[in-house]
Coordinates of C-alpha atoms in Angstrom, one line a residue:
I26 CA 8.2 37.6 0.6
A27 CA 9.3 36.2 4.0
L28 CA 7.5 39.0 5.8
S29 CA 4.2 38.2 4.1
D30 CA 1.4 36.0 5.3
V31 CA 0.1 35.1 1.8
Y32 CA 1.4 35.6 -1.7
V33 CA -1.2 36.9 -4.3
S34 CA -0.6 36.8 -8.1
L35 CA -3.6 37.8 -10.1
H36 CA -1.8 37.6 -13.4
R37 CA -3.1 37.7 -16.9
S38 CA -0.4 35.4 -18.2
E39 CA 2.6 33.9 -16.4
G40 CA 5.7 32.2 -17.5
F41 CA 6.9 29.7 -14.9
G42 CA 5.8 31.9 -11.9
L43 CA 9.1 32.2 -10.1
G44 CA 7.7 34.6 -7.5
I45 CA 4.8 32.3 -6.7
A46 CA 7.2 29.3 -6.4
E47 CA 9.6 31.2 -4.2
A48 CA 6.7 32.2 -1.9
M49 CA 5.4 28.6 -1.8
L50 CA 8.9 27.3 -1.0
A51 CA 9.0 29.7 2.0
G52 CA 5.7 28.1 3.2
L53 CA 3.4 30.9 2.2
P54 CA 0.0 29.9 0.8
A55 CA -0.3 31.3 -2.7
I56 CA -3.4 32.7 -4.3
A57 CA -3.0 32.9 -8.1
T58 CA -4.9 32.9 -11.3
A59 CA -5.5 29.3 -12.4
Y60 CA -4.0 30.1 -15.8
S61 CA -0.6 29.7 -17.5
G62 CA 2.8 28.3 -16.4
N63 CA 2.1 28.3 -12.7
L64 CA -0.2 25.4 -13.2
D65 CA 2.9 23.2 -13.6
F66 CA 3.2 23.3 -9.8
M67 CA 0.1 24.8 -8.4
T68 CA -2.8 22.4 -7.6
H69 CA -6.1 22.7 -5.7
Q70 CA -4.4 20.9 -2.8
N71 CA -1.2 23.1 -2.4
S72 CA -2.5 26.5 -3.3
C73 CA -5.6 28.7 -3.8
L74 CA -6.4 28.9 -7.5
V75 CA -8.5 31.7 -8.7
G76 CA -11.0 31.4 -11.6
Y77 CA -10.8 33.6 -14.6
G78 CA -12.3 34.5 -18.0
L79 CA -10.3 34.9 -21.2
S80 CA -10.2 38.2 -22.9
P81 CA -8.4 39.5 -26.0
V82 CA -5.3 41.7 -25.6
T83 CA -6.2 45.1 -26.9
N84 CA -4.0 47.5 -28.9
S85 CA -4.3 50.2 -26.2
E86 CA -3.0 47.7 -23.6
I87 CA 0.0 47.0 -25.7
H88 CA 0.8 50.7 -26.3
F89 CA 0.2 51.6 -22.7
N90 CA 2.9 49.2 -21.5
P91 CA 6.2 49.6 -23.2
G92 CA 7.8 46.4 -24.3
M93 CA 4.6 44.4 -24.5
E94 CA 4.6 44.5 -28.2
F95 CA 7.6 42.0 -28.0
V96 CA 5.5 39.5 -26.1
Y97 CA 1.8 40.0 -27.0
E98 CA -0.1 40.7 -30.2
E99 CA -3.5 42.4 -30.4
G100 CA -6.2 39.7 -30.3
Q101 CA -4.2 37.1 -28.3
L102 CA -6.1 35.8 -25.3
W103 CA -5.1 36.2 -21.7
A104 CA -6.8 35.7 -18.3
E105 CA -8.8 38.2 -16.4
A106 CA -8.8 36.9 -12.8
N107 CA -12.1 36.8 -10.9
I108 CA -11.5 39.4 -8.2
D109 CA -14.4 38.3 -6.0
H110 CA -13.0 34.7 -6.0
A111 CA -9.6 36.0 -5.0
A112 CA -11.1 38.0 -2.2
R113 CA -13.0 35.0 -0.9
W114 CA -9.7 33.1 -0.8
M115 CA -8.1 36.0 1.1
R116 CA -10.9 36.0 3.6
F117 CA -10.8 32.2 4.0
L118 CA -7.0 32.2 4.7
Y119 CA -7.4 35.1 7.2
E120 CA -10.2 33.3 9.0
N121 CA -8.7 29.8 9.0
P122 CA -5.1 29.9 10.2
A123 CA -4.8 26.1 10.3
Q124 CA -5.8 25.9 6.7
R125 CA -3.4 28.7 5.8
E126 CA -0.6 26.7 7.5
R127 CA -1.7 23.4 5.8
I128 CA -1.8 24.9 2.3
G129 CA 1.5 26.7 2.9
A130 CA 3.2 23.4 4.0
L131 CA 1.8 21.5 1.0
G132 CA 3.1 24.1 -1.4
A133 CA 6.5 24.2 0.3
A134 CA 6.7 20.4 0.0
T135 CA 5.7 20.5 -3.7
I136 CA 8.4 23.0 -4.6
A137 CA 11.1 21.4 -2.4
T138 CA 10.6 18.0 -3.9
R139 CA 9.7 18.6 -7.5
Y140 CA 11.8 21.8 -8.2
S141 CA 14.9 21.4 -6.0
P142 CA 18.3 21.5 -7.6
T143 CA 18.5 17.7 -7.3
A144 CA 15.1 17.2 -8.9
A145 CA 16.0 19.6 -11.7
G146 CA 19.3 17.8 -12.3
V147 CA 17.5 14.4 -12.5
A148 CA 15.0 15.7 -15.0
A149 CA 17.7 17.3 -17.1
A150 CA 19.8 14.1 -17.1
S151 CA 16.8 12.0 -18.0
R152 CA 16.0 14.3 -20.9
L153 CA 19.6 14.4 -22.2
A154 CA 19.7 10.6 -22.1
E155 CA 16.5 10.5 -24.1
I156 CA 17.9 12.9 -26.6
S157 CA 21.1 11.0 -27.0
T158 CA 19.2 7.7 -27.5
D159 CA 17.2 9.4 -30.2
L160 CA 20.4 10.5 -31.9
I161 CA 21.9 7.1 -31.8
S162 CA 18.8 5.2 -32.9
P163 CA 16.0 7.6 -34.0
R164 CA 12.5 6.5 -33.4
R165 CA 10.5 5.8 -36.5
R166 CA 8.1 8.6 -37.1
D167 CA 5.0 7.9 -39.1
R168 CA 3.9 10.8 -41.3

């Protein structure tokens, strides 16, 4: 990742997007499908989001890729990234080094502040405090 100029992830579906986040933390601008878990940290300001269309997962795709049957079912939807849009982002970053640097810096700042060990610890402690409060005095739940 460190030897790259840009990180590209034209994924159909993504969990958190660890590779994208690692590249962003390293200051690389990230070009990725604007779909799935990576949108937790990717924005139009700190990355290059690529448009997509949804398409159903086919039986042949499941059988062509061993192990996919444990994750996907035929008929579920996933993204098909717009390749032309991704290519425009690549060209833009190539032709605009100042913008490439700016986007990379914003991405690095996002990951460093929101996903650092300290930030993760604060979020976990906050959630645990919330859970323990609910155990001690459960909120009334209307049905």
